Coordinates of C-alpha atoms and ligand atoms in Angstrom, one line a residue:
X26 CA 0.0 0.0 0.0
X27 CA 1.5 3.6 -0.9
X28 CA 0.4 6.7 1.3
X29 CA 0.3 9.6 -0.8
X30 CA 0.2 13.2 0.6
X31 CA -1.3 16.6 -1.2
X32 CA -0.2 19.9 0.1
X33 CA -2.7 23.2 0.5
X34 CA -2.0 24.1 -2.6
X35 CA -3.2 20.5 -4.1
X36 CA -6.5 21.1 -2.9
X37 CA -6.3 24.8 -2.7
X38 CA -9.5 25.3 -5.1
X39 CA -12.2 23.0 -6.3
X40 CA -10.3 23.2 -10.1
X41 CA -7.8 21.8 -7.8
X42 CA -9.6 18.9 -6.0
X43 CA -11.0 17.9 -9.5
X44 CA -7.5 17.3 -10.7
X45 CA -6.0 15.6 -8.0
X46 CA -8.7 12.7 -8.7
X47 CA -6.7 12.0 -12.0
X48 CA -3.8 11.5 -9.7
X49 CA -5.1 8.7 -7.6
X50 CA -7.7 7.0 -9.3
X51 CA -6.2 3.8 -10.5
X52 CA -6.3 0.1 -8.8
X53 CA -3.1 0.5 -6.7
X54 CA -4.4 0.4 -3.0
X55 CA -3.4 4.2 -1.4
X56 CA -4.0 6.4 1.8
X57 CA -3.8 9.9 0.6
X58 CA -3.3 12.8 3.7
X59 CA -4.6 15.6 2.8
X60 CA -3.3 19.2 4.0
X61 CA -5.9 22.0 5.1
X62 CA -6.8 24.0 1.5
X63 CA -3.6 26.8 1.3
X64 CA -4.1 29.5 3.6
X65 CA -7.0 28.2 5.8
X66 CA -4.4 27.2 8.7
X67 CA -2.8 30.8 8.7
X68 CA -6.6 32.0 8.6
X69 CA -7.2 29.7 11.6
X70 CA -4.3 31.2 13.0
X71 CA -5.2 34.9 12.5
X72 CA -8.7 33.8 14.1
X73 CA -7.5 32.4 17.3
X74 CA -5.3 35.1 17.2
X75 CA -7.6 37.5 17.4
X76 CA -10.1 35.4 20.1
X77 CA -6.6 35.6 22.3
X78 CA -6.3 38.9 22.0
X79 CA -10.5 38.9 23.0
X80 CA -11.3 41.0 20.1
X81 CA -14.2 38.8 19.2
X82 CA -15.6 41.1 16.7
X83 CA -13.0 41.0 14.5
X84 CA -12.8 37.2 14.6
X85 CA -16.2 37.0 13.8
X86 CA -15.6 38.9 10.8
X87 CA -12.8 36.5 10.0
X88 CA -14.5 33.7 10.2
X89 CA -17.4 34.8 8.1
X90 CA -14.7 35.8 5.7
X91 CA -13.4 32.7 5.4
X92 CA -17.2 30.7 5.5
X93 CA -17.6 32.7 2.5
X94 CA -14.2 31.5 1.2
X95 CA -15.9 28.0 1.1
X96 CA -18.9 28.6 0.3
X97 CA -17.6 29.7 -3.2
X98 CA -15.5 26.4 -3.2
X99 CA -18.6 23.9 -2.7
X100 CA -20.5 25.9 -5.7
X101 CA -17.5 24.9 -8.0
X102 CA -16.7 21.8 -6.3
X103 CA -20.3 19.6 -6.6
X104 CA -22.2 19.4 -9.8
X105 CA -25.4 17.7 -7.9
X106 CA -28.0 19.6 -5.7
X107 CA -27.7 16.3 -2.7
X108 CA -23.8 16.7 -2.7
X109 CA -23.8 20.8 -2.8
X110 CA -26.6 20.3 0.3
X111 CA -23.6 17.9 2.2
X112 CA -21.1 19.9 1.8
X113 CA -23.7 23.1 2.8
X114 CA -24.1 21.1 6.1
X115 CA -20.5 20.2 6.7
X116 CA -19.9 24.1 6.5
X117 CA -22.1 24.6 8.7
X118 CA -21.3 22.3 11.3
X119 CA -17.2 23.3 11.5
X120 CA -18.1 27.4 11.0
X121 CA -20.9 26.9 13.6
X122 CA -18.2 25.2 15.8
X123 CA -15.7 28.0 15.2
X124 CA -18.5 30.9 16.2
X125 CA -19.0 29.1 19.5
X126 CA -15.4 30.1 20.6
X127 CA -16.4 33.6 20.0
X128 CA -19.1 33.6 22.7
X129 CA -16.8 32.0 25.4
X130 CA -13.5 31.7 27.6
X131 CA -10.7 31.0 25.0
X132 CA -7.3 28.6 25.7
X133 CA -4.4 27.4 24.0
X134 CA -6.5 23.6 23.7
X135 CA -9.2 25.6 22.1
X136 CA -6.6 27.2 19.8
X137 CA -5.4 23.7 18.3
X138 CA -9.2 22.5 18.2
X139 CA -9.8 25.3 15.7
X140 CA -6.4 25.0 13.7
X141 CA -7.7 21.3 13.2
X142 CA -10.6 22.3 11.3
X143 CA -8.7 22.8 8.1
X144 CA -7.6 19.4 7.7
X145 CA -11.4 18.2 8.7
X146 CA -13.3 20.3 6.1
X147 CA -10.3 19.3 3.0
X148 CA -10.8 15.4 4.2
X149 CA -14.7 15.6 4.3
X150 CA -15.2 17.9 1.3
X151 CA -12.5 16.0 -0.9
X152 CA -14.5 12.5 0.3
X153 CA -18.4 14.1 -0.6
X154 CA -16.6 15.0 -3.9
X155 CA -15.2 11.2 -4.6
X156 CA -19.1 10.1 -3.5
X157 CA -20.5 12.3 -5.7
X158 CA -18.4 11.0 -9.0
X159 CA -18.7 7.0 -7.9
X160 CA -15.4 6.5 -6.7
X161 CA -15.2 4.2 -3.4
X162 CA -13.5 5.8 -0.5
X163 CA -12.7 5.3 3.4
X164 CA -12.8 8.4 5.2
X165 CA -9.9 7.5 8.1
X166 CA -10.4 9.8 11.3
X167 CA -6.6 11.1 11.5
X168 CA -7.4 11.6 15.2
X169 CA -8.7 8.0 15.8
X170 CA -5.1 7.1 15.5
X171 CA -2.5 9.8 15.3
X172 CA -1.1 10.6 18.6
X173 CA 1.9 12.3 20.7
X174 CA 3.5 11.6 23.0
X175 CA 3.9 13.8 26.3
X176 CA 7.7 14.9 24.6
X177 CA 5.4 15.9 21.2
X178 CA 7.0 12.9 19.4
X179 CA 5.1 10.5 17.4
X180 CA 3.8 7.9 19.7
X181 CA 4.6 4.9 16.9
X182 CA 3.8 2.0 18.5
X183 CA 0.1 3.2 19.3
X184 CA -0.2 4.7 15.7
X185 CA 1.2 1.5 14.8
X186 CA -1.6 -0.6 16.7
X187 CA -4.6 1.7 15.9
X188 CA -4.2 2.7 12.0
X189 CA -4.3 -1.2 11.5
X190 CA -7.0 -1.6 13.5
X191 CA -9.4 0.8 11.5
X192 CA -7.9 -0.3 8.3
X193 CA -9.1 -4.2 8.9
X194 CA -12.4 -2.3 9.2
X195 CA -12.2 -2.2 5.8
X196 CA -10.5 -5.5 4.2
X197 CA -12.2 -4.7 0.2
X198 CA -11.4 -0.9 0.6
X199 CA -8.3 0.4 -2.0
X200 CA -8.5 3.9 -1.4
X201 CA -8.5 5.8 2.1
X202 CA -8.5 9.9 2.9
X203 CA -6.9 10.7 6.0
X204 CA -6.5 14.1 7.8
X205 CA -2.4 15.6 7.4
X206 CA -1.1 17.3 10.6
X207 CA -3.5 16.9 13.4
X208 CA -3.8 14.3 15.9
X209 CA -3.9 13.6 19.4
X210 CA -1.9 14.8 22.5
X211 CA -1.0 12.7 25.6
X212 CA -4.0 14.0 27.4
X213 CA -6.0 12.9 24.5
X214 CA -6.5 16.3 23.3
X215 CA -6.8 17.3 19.4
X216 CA -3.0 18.7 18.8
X217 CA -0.9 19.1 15.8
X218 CA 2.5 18.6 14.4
X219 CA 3.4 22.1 14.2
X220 CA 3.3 23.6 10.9
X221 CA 3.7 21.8 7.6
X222 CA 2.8 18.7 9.7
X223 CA 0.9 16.9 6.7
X224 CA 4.3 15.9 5.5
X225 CA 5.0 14.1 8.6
X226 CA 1.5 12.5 9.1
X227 CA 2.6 10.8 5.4
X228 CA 5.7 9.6 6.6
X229 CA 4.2 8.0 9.8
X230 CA 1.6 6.6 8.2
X231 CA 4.2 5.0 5.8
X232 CA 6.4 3.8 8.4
X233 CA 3.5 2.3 10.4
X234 CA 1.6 0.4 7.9
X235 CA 5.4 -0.3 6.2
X236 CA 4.2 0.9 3.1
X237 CA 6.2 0.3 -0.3
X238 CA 6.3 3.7 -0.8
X239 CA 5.4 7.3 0.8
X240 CA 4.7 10.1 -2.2
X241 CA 4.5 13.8 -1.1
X242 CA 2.7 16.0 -3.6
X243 CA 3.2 19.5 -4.1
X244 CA 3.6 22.8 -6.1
X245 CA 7.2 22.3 -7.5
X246 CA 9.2 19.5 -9.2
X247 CA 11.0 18.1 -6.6
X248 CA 13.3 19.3 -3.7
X249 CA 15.7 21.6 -5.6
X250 CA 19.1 22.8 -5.2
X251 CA 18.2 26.1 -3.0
X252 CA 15.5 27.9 -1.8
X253 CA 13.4 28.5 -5.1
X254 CA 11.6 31.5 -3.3
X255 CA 14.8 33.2 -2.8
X256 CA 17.5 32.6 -5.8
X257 CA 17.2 32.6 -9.2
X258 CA 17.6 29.5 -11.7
X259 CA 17.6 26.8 -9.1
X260 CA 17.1 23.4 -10.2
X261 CA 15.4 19.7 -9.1
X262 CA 17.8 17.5 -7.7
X263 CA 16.7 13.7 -9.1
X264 CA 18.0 11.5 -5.9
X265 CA 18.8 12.7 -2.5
X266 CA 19.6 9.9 0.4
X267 CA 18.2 10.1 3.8
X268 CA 20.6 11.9 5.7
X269 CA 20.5 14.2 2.9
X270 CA 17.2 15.4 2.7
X271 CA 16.5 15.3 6.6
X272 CA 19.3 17.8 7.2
X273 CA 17.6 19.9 4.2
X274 CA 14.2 19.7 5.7
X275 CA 15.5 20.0 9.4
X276 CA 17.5 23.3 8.1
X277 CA 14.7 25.0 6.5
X278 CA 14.2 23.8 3.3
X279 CA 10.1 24.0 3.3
X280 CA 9.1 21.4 0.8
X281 CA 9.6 18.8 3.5
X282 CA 8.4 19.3 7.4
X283 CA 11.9 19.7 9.4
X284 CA 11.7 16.3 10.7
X285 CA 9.5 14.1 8.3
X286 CA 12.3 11.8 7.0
X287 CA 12.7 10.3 10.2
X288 CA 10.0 8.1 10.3
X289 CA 10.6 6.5 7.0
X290 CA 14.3 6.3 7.6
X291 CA 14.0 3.9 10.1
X292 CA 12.0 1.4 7.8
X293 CA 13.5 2.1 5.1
X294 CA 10.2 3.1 3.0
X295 CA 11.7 5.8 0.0
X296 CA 10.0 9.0 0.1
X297 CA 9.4 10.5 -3.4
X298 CA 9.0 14.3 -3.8
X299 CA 6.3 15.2 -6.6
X300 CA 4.4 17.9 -8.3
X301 CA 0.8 18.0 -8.9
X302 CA 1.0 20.6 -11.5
X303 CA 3.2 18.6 -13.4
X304 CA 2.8 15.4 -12.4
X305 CA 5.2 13.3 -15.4
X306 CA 7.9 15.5 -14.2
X307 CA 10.6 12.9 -12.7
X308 CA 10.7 14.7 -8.6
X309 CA 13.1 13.3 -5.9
X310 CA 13.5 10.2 -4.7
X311 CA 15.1 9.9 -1.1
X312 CA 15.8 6.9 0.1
X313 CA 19.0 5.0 1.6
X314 CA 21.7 4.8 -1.5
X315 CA 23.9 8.2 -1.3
X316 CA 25.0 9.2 -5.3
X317 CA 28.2 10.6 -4.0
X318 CA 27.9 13.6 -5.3
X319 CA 29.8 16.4 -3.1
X320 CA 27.6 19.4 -3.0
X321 CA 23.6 18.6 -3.5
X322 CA 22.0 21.4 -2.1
X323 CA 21.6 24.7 0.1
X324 CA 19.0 25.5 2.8
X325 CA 19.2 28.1 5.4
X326 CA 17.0 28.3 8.5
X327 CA 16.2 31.5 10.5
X328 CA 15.0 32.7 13.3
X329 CA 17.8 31.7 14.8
X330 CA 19.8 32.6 18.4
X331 CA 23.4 32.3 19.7
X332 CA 24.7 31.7 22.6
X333 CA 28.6 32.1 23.7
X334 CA 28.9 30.8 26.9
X335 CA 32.7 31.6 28.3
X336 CA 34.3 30.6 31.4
X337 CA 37.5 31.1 32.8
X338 CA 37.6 27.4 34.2
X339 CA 36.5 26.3 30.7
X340 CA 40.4 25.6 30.5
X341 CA 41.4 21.7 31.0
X342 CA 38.0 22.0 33.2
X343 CA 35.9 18.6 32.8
X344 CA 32.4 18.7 32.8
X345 CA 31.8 22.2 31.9
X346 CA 30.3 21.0 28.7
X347 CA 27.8 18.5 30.7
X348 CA 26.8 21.5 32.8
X349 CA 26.0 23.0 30.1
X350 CA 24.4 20.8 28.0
X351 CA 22.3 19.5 31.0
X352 CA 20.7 23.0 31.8
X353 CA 19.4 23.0 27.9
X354 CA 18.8 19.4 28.0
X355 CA 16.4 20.1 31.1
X356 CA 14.4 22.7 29.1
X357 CA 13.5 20.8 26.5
X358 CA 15.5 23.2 23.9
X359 CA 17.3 21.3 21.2
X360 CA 20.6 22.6 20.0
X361 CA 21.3 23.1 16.4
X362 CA 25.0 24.4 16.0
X363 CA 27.7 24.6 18.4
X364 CA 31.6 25.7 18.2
X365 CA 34.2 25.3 21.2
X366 CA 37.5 26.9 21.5
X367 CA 39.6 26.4 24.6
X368 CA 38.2 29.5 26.8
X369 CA 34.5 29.4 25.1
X370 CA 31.4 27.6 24.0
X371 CA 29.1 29.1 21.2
X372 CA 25.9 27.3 20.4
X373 CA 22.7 28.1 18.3
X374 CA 18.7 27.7 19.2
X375 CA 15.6 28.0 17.3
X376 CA 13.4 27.6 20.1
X377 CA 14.3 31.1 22.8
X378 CA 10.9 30.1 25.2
X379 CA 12.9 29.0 27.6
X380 CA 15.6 31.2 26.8
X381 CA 15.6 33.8 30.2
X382 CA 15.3 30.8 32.6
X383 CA 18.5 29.0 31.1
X384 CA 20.5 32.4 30.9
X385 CA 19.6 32.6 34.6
X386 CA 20.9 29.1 35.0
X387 CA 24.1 29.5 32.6
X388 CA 24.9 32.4 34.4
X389 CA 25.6 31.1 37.7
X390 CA 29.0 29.6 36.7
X391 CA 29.9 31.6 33.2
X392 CA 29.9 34.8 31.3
X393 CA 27.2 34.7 28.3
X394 CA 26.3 37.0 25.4
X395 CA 23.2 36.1 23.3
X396 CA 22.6 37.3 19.5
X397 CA 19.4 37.1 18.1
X398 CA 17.9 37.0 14.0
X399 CA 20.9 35.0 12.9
X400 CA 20.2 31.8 9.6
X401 CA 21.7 28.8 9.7
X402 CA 22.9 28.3 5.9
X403 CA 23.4 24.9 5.5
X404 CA 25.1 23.1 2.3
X405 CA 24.2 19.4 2.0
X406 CA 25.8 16.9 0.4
X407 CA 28.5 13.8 0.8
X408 CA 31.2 14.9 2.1
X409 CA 33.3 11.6 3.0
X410 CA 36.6 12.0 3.6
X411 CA 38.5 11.6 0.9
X412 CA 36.7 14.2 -1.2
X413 CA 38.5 17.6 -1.2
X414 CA 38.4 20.8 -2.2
X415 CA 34.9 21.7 -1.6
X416 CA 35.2 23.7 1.8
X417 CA 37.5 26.1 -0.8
X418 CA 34.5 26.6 -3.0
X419 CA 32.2 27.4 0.0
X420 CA 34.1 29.9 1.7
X421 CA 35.3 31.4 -2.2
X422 CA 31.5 31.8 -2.8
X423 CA 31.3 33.2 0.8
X424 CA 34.0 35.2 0.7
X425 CA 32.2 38.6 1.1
X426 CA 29.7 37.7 3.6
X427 CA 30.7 38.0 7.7
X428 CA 31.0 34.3 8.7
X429 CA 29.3 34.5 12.9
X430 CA 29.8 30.5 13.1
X431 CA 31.1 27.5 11.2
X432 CA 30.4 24.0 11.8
X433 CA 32.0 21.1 9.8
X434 CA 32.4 17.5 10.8
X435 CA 29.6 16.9 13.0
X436 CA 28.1 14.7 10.0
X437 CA 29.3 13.4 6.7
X438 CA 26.4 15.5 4.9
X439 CA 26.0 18.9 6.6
X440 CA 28.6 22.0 6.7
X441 CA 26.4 24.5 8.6
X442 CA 27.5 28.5 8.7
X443 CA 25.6 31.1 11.0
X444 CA 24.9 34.4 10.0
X445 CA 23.1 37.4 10.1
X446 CA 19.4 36.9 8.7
X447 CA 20.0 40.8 6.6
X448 CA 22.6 38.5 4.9
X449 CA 20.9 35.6 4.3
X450 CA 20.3 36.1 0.5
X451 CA 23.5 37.4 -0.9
X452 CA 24.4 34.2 1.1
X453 CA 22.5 31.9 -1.1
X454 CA 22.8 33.8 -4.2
X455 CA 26.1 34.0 -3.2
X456 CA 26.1 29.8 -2.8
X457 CA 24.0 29.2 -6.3
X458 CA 26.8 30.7 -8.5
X459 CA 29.5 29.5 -6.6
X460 CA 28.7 25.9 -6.3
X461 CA 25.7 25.3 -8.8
X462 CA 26.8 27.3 -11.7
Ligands
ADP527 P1 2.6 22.1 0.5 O1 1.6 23.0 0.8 O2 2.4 21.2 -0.7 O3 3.1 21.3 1.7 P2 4.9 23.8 0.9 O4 4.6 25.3 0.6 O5 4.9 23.4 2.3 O6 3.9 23.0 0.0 O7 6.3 23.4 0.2 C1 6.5 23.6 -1.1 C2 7.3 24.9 -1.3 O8 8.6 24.9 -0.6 C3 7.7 25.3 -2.7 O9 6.6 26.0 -3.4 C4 8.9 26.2 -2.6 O10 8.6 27.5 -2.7 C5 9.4 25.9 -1.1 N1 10.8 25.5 -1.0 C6 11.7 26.0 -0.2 N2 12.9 25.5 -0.4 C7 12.7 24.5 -1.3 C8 13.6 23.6 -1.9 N3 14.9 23.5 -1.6 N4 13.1 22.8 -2.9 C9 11.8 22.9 -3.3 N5 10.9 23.7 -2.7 C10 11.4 24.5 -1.8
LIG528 N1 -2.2 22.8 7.1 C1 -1.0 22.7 7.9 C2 -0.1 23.9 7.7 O1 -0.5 24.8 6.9 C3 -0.2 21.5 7.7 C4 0.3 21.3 6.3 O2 -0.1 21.9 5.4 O3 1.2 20.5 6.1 O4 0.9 24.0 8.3
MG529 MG1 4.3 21.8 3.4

């Protein structure tokens, strides 16, 4: 069974939805995931934004706004009057749900109940529409099985035991919708995989059900070379391995969610990257064989902080490192990049919410200075040990750009350089004609 996953922008419009039916409508047996349509969850967002900040007014307009938004979308989508009146209802029922937050208290569990709503209308509408046209389809309640665990990481083995479960509901079913992205918490509360999370719901799903193959369907051909939105004359790259393409998701490049590849990576299940608007085009296939070529790809990943941490017993000291690592380590805050010298520690963060309460602790036994709006640009590739000469063409290409942190050797696939976010694109520009041209 393959798992194939559509994006918001491959159910963005009901043209859209029409199309993607083309796409999976043969005898192979399939789950497709489908994302919210493109821009609903940022709408979501700006909605429970706005219930936060108790200006209920304006989130009722916003929601109206976007109830409007689908109401156009069911016109276009449904040719007969019964399957129009469905989706009429199903509107009702989820924009009905999302004006009862205006009229009460508002928390952050309500917040992730109404982000979910995306992914609930896409599913339902997208199945109505497959109804309508005589095409046989399982709608699978993503939050029937989907779940986190209390550190937010996929809880496999129960995703494992309940996605079966519903599927032998169905033992003469080929084709199954699922909801991308939202799922369960811990406490059994509707949560999500943080943004872009459709991606990952694929590759779960993939790994759990060990399915020959796990497809992710999007706007573009492929992962390409660099960040498409910000250089010029970038390109598809044809095969990627794993290690590859997770430290290209993981450092920002947005086709993929930053930590997607995991889950197929451990069984071995190849991922292939394709696009809906031109779906002959060849994509990328990730999987576990490495093409040994040097320099694949750049991807750069801001929003990020830096930390030196200096102490004058840093020298010969033991255990300084532990300390510090153990005071991050404690607050949940992963580190991406880190540097030593023989007097200092620098290290990078993405996530700064615990960021006072670990300066506090840091500062008990060293000195620290934090720098804030800094990109990790990170060039991917193989970079075994014999291969030489490319660190040259890296800093050649980089050569007028201040360098804040460099980090080589921590894998075989990843040189990672910090610097200021203002910089970022002469950085890659800088990259594309130095490397790829
Ligand atoms: P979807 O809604 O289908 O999940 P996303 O917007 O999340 O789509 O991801 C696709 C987008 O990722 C592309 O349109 C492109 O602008 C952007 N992108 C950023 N970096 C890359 C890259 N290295 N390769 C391909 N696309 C990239
Ligand atoms: N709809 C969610 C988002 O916009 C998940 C996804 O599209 O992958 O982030
Ligand atoms: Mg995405």
């Amino acid at each position: 069974m393959k798992v194939l996953k559509f994006g918001g922008t491959s159910v963005g419009s009901a043209e859209r939805m029409h199309a993607l039916v083309h796409l999976i409508n043969d005898s192979d047996a399939k789950i497709v995931v489908l994302s919210a349509m493109s821009g609903t969850t940022n709408n979501l967002i700006e909605i429970a934004t706005a219930l936060y900040a108790k200006q209920n007014d304006k989130a009722k307009q916003l929601i109206d706004v976007l109830e409007n938004k689908y109401k156009e979308v069911i016109k276009q989508l449904y040719k007969s009057e019964s399957a129009s009146n469905k989706g009429i209802e199903l509107l009702d029922s989820h924009f009905n749900y999302l004006h009862a937050f205006t009229m009460d208290l508002f928390t952050v569990n309500e917040e992730r109940s109404i982000l979910a709503q995306g992914e609930l209308l896409s599913t339902a509408m997208f199945h109505f529409y497959l109804e309508e046209i005589g095409i046989d389809s399982v709608l699978l309640p993503a939050l029937n099985f989907m779940r986190i665990d209390e550190n937010e990481e996929p809880d496999l083995n129960y995703i494992e035991t309940n996605i079966k479960a519903e599927l032998t509901k169905y033992p003469n079913t080929k084709l199954f919708i699922t909801q991308g992205y939202i799922c369960r918490n811990a406490f059994g509360e509707i949560d999500n995989l943080k943004r872009g999370g459709s991606d990952y719901t694929a590759t779960i799903i993939g790994a759990a059900i060990r399915s020959e193959e796990i497809q992710i369907w999007t706007d573009i051909d492929g992962m390409h070379n660099n960040d498409p939105r910000i250089v010029d004359k970038t390109h598809p790259i044809a095969e990627l391995s794993f290690d590859e393409a997770a430290e290209l998701a993981y450092f920002g490049a947005k086709i993929l969610h930053p930590t997607c590849i995991l889950p197929a990576q451990q069984r071995n299940i190849p991922v292939r990257l394709l696009n809906t608007m031109q779906p002959d085009a060849k994509g990328t296939l990730i999987n576990s064989k490495t093409t040994g070529d040097s320099i694949k790809a750049v991807a750069a990943k801001d929003g990020i902080t830096a930390i030196k941490i200096k102490s004058g017993r840093m020298l010969l000291a033991y255990g300084f490192l532990r300390a510090v690592f153990e005071i991050f380590e404690r607050y949940k805050t992963p580190i991406d990049m880190i540097t030593t010298s023989e007097v200092a520690v620098s290290l990078t963060i993405d996530n700064t919410k615990n960021l006072d309460a670990i300066k506090n602790e840091l500062e008990e036994f060293c000195s620290i200075e934090i720098d804030s709006d800094l990109t990790i640009v990170c060039i991917v590739g193989d970079f075994t040990a014999e291969k030489q000469g490319y660190a040259l063409r890296i800093f050649d290409a980089l050569k007028n750009i201040p360098i804040r942190m460099i980090s080589y050797g921590g894998s075989e696939n990843n040189i990672s350089i910090l610097v200021d976010t203002k910089l970022k694109k002469d950085a890659l520009v800088a990259l594309n004609k130095g490397l790829f041209q």
